[in-house]
Coordinates of C-alpha atoms in Angstrom, one line a residue:
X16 CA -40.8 4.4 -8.8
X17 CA -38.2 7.2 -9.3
X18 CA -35.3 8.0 -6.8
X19 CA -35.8 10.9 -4.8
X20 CA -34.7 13.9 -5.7
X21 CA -35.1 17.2 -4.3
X22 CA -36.1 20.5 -6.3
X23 CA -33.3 22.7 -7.1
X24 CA -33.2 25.3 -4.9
X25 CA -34.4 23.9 -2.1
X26 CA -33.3 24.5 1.7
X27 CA -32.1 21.8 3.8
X28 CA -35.4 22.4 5.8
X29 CA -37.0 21.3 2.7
X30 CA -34.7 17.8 1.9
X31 CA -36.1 14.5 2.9
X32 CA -33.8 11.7 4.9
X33 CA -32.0 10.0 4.7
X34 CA -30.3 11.9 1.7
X35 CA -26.1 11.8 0.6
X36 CA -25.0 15.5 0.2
X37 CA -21.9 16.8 -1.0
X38 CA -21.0 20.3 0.3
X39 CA -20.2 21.7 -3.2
X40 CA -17.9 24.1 -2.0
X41 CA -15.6 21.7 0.0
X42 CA -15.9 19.2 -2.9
X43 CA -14.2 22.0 -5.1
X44 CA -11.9 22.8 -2.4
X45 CA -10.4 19.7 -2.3
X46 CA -10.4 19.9 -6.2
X47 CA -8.2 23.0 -5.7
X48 CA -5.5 20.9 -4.0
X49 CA -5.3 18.9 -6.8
X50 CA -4.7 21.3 -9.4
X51 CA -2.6 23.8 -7.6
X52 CA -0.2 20.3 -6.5
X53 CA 0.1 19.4 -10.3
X54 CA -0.3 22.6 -11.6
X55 CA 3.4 22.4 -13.0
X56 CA 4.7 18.8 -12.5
X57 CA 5.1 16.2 -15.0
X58 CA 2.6 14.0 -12.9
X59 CA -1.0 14.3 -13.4
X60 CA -3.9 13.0 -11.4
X61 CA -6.1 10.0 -13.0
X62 CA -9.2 10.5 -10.7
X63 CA -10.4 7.0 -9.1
X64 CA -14.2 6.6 -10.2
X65 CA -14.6 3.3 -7.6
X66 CA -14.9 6.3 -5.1
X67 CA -17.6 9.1 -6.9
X68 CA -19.2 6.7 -9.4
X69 CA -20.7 10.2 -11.3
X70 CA -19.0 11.4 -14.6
X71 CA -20.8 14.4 -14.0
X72 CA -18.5 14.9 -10.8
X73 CA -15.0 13.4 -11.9
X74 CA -15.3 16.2 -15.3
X75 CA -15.9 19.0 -12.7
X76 CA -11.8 18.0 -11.9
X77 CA -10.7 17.7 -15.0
X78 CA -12.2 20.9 -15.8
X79 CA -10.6 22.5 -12.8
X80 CA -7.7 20.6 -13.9
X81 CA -4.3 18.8 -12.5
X82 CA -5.6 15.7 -14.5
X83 CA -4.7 13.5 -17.3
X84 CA -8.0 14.5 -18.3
X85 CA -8.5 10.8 -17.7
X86 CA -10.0 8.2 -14.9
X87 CA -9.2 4.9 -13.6
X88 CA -12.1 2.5 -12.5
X89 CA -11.6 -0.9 -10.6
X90 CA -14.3 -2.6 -13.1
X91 CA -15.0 -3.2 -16.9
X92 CA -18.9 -2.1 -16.2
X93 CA -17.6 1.2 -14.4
X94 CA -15.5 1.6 -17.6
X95 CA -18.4 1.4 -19.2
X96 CA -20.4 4.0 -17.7
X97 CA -17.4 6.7 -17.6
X98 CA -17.2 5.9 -21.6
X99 CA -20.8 6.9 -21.7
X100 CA -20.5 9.9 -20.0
X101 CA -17.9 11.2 -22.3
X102 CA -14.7 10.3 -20.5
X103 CA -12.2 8.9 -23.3
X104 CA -8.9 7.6 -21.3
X105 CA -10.0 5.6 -18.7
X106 CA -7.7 2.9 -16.9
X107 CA -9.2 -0.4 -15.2
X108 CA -6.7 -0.9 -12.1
X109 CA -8.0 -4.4 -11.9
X110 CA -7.4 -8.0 -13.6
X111 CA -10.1 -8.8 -15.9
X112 CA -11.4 -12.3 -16.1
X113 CA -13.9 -14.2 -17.7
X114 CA -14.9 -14.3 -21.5
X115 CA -17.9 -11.9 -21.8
X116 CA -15.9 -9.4 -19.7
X117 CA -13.0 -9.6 -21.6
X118 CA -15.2 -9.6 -24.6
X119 CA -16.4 -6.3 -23.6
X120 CA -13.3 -4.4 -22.8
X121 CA -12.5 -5.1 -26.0
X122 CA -15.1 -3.4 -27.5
X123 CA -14.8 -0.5 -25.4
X124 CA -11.3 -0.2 -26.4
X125 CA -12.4 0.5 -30.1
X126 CA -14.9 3.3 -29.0
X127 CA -12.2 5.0 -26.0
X128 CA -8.4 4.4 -25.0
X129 CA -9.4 2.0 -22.3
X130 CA -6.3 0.2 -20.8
X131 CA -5.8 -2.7 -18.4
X132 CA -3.6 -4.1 -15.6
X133 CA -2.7 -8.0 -16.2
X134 CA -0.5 -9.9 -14.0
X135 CA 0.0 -13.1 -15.2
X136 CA 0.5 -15.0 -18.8
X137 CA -2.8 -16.8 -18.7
X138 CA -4.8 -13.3 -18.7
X139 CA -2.8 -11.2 -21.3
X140 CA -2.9 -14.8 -23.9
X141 CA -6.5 -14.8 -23.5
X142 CA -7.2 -11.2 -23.5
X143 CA -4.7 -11.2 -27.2
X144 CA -7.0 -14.0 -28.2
X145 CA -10.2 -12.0 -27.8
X146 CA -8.9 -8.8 -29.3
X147 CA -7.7 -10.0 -32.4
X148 CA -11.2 -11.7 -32.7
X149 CA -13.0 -8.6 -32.1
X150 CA -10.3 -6.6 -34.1
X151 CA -9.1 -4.1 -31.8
X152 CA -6.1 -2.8 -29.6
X153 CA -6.3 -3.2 -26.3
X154 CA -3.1 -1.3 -23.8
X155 CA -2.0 -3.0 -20.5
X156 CA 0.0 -2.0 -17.6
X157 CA 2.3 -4.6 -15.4
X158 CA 0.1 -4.4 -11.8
X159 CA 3.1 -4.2 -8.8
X160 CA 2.3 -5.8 -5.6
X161 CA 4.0 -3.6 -3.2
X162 CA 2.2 -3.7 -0.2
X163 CA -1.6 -5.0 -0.6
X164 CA -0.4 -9.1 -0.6
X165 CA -4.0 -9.2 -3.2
X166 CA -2.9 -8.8 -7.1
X167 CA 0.2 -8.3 -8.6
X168 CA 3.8 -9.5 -9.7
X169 CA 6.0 -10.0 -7.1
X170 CA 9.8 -9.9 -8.5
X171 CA 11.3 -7.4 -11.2
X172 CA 12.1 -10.5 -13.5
X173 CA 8.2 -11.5 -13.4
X174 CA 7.6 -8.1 -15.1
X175 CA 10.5 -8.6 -17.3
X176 CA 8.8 -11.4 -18.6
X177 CA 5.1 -10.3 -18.7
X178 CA 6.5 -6.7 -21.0
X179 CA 8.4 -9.4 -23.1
X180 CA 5.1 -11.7 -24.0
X181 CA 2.9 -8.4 -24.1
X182 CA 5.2 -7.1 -26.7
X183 CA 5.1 -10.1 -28.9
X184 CA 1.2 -10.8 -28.8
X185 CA -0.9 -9.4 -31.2
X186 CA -3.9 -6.4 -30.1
X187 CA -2.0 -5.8 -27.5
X188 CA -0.4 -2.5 -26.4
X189 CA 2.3 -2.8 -23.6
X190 CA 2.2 0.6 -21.7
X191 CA 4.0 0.2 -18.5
X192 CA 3.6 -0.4 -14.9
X193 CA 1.0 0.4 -12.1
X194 CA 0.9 0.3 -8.4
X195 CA -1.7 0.8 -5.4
X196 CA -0.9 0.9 -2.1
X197 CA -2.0 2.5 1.8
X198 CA -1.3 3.5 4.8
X199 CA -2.8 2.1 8.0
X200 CA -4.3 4.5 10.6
X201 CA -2.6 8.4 11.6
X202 CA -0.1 8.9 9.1
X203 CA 2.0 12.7 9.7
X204 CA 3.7 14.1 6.4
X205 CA 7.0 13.0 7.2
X206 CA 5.7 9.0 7.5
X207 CA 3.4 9.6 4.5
X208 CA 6.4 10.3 2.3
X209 CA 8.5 7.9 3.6
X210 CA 5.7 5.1 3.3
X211 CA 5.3 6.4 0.1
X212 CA 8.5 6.9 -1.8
X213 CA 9.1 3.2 -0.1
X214 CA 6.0 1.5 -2.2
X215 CA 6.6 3.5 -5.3
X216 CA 10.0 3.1 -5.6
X217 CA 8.9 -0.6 -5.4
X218 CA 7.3 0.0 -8.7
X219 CA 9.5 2.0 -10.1
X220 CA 12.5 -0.9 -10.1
X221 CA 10.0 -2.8 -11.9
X222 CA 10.0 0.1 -15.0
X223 CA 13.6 0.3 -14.6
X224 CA 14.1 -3.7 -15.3
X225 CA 11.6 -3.8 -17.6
X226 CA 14.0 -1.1 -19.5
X227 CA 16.4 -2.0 -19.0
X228 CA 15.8 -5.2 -21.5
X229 CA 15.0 -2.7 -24.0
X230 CA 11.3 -2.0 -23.8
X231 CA 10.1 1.3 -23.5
X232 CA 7.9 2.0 -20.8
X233 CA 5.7 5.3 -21.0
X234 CA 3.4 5.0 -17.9
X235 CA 4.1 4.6 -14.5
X236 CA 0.7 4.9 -12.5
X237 CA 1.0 5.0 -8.8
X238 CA 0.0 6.5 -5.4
X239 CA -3.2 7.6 -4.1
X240 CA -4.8 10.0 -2.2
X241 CA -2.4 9.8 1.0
X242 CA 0.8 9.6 -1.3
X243 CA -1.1 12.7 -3.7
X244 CA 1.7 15.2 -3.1
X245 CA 4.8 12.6 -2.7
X246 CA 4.5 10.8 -6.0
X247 CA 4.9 14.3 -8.1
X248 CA 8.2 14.5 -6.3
X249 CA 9.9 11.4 -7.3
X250 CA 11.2 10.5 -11.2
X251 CA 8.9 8.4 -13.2
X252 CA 5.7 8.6 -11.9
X253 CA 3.2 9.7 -14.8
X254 CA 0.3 9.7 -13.4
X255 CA -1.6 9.0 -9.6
X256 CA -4.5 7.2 -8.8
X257 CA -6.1 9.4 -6.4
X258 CA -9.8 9.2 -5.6
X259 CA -10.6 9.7 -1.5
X260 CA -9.6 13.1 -1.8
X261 CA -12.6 14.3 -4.0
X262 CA -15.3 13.6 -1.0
X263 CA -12.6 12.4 2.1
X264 CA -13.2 9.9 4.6
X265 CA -13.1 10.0 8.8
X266 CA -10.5 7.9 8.7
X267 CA -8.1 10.1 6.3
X268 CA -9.0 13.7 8.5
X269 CA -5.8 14.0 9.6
X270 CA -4.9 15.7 5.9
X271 CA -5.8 18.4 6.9
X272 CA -5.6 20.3 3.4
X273 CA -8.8 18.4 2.5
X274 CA -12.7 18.5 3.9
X275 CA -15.5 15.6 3.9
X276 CA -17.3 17.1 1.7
X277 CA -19.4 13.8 1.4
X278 CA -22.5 13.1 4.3
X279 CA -25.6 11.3 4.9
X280 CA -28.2 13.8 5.9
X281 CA -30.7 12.2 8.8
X282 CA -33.7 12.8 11.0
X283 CA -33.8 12.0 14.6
X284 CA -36.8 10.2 15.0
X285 CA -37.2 8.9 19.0
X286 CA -35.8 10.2 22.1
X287 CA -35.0 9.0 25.4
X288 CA -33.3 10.1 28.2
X289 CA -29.9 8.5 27.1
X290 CA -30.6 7.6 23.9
X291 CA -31.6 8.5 20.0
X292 CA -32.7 6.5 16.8
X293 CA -32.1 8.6 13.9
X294 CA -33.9 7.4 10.2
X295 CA -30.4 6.0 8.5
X296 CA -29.3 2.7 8.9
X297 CA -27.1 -0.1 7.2
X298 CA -28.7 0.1 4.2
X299 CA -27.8 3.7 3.3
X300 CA -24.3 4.1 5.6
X301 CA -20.8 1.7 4.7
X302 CA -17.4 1.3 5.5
X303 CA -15.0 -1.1 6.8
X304 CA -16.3 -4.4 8.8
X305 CA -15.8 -2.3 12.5
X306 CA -15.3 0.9 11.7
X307 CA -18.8 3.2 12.5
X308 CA -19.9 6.6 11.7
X309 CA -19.6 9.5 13.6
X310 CA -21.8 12.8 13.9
X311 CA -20.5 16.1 12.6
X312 CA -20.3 18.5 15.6
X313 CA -21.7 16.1 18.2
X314 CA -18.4 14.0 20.2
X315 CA -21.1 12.7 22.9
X316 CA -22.9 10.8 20.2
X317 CA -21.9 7.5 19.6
X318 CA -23.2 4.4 17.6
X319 CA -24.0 1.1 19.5
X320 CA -26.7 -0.1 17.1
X321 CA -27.2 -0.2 13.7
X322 CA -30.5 -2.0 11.4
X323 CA -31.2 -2.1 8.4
X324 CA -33.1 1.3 8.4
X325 CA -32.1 2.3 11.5
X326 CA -29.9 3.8 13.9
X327 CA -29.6 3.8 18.0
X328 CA -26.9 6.6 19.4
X329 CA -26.3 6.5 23.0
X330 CA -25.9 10.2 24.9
X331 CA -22.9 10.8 26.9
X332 CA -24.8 12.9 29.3
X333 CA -27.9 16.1 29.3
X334 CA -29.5 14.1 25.8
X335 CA -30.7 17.5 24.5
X336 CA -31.3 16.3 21.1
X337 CA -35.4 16.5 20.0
X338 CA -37.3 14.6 17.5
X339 CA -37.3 16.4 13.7
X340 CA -33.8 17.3 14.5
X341 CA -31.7 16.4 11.4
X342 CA -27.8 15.8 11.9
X343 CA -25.0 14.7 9.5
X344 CA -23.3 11.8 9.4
X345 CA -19.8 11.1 8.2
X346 CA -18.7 8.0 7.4
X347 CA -16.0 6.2 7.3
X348 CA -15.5 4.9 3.8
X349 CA -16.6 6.5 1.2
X350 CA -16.0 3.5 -1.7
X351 CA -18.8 1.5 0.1
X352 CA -21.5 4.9 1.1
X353 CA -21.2 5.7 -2.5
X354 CA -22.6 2.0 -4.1
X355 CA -26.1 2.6 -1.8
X356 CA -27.3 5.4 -3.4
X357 CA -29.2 6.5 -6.6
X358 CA -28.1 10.5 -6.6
X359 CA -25.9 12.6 -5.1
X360 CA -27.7 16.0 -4.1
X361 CA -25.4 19.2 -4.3
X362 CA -25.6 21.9 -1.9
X363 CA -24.1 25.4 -1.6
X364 CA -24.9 27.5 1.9
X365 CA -27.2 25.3 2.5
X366 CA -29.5 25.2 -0.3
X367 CA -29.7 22.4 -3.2
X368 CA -27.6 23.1 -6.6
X369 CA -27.0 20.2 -8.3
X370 CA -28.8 16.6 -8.5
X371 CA -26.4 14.3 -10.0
X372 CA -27.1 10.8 -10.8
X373 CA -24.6 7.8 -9.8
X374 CA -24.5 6.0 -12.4
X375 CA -21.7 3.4 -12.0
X376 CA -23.9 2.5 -9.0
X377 CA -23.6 -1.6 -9.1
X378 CA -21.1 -1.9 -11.5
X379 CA -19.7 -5.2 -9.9
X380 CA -18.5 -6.6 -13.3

């Protein structure tokens, strides 16, 4: 059985639920940001595909432009899809372990300029090892802990050393440095560029050592979606791996210069006097373990149930909400929302555009 999707040019009316929409023209608003903020800096944007998962979606920026005209992706399998769908520089921001994945990557980086972060001996020797086998060139970055406590070198000399053995193994490219970092809850401009400049400036000592032993480095990647206007402002950064922007988050709102152009469309399907169950449940909605949705327009609405396919909302007070009625959901993370569906359905004043498939859907490897 086929996914659902919609006839183009249909009206909301006409959409079944639960369905993901993007509001096309706030999805190309918040593309606007983008190019307009590296319109004429030095630093581009390298999309995140872990958030969209479409390469139908992540061209529509490069096209509009402020990009590399590249992506990043956190797997080998997203990789793999973004190759497919015509995307030739694509970065994988996370260690890759395990023969037949490493096996894989390099393959893809004979067909596309797919590069890698390592951080640690064991994973560049092996990932050498495989590359000469398979008798291609594969490019790695140095990943810089500076915040997350996950992945990561933790000194400047540990990257000293990991550029030095990258440079001396065969089918391997050493290309620089990279970095990933947040910021926890309500962040104003003035802490988002502090919190920022601190973390990448983290990584940016890391370049500086690594150059400082003679090895040129010609990427730095870092920053992200809250750090999107700070990292174009400081020396060195090449490149920033943004991807909440694109679609936005609740959590994130407070950037005000984007929109959540990403919802779950759904039906109210039972009343009661202080209560309704609407037709989306765990199954279709994600985000962070305690963190629930909300419902655009409607503050008196709040979650205290979720199933599987199913959704209870308690009424503050006058429930005046009807059965039929559809609402729009906006969630919380958009990483997570993203992985549970088969297509996104595009809409403009109401009234479908675009069906795109998501087709990195389940890349887990």
């Amino acid at each position: 059985m086929q996914p659902y999707r919609p006839n183009l040019g249909a009206t909301l009316d006409l959409i079944e639920t639960p369905s993901l929409l993007i509001d096309l023209e706030l999805m190309e608003s918040n593309f606007d940001v983008i190019s307009k903020t590296y319109s004429n800096t030095l630093c581009k944007m390298r999309q995140h595909a872990k958030n969209i998962k479409c390469p139908d979606i992540l061209w529509r920026q490069i096209e509009i432009g402020g990009t590399l005209n590249g992506v990043c992706t956190a797997k080998v399998s997203e990789a793999e899809v973004m190759v497919e769908g015509g995307i030739r520089d694509v970065l994988i921001t996370s260690e890759i372990v395990g023969e037949d994945k490493q096996r894989r990557l390099a393959y893809l980086a004979k067909r596309a300029d797919v590069k890698v972060c390592i951080d640690n001996e064991t994973n560049l020797n092996s990932l050498s090892l495989i590359a000469q086998e398979i008798g291609s060139e594969i490019g790695v970055l140095i990943e810089v802990d500076t915040s997350m406590g996950r992945a990561g070198i933790r000194t400047a000399e540990q990257g000293v050393e990991l550029a030095k053995l990258a440079e001396s193994l065969a089918s391997i490219k050493f290309l620089g440095v990279m970095s990933h970092q947040t910021v926890d809850g309500f962040a104003d401009k003035e802490t988002r560029f502090i919190e920022g400049k601190r973390y990448i400036d983290k990584c940016l000592a890391v370049k500086t050592a690594i150059e400082d032993h003679g090895i040129e480095v010609t990427i730095v990647s870092s920053g992200e979606t809250f750090s999107y206007d700070v990292a174009p402002q400081i020396e060195g950064v090449t490149e920033v791996e943004g991807g909440t922007y694109a679609l936005m988050s609740g959590p994130a709102k407070y950037m005000e210069e984007f929109s959540l152009a990403g919802k779950v469309l759904t039906t109210v399907i039972d009343v009661t006097e202080t209560e309704i169950v609407i037709d989306a449940g765990l199954r279709c909605l994600g985000g962070p373990l305690g963190v629930t949705p909300t419902i655009e327009g409607h503050d008196e609405l709040t979650f205290i149930e979720m199933h599987d396919s199913y959704s209870v909302l308690s009424v503050k007070e006058g429930n005046i909400f009807r059965i039929g009625q559809t609402l729009f959901i906006c969630t919380s993370q958009q990483d997570i929302l993203v992985n549970r569906w088969d297509n996104f359905i595009g809409v403009r004043d109401g009234v479908v555009e675009a069906v795109w498939d998501i087709s990195a859907r389940g890349c887990h490897h």
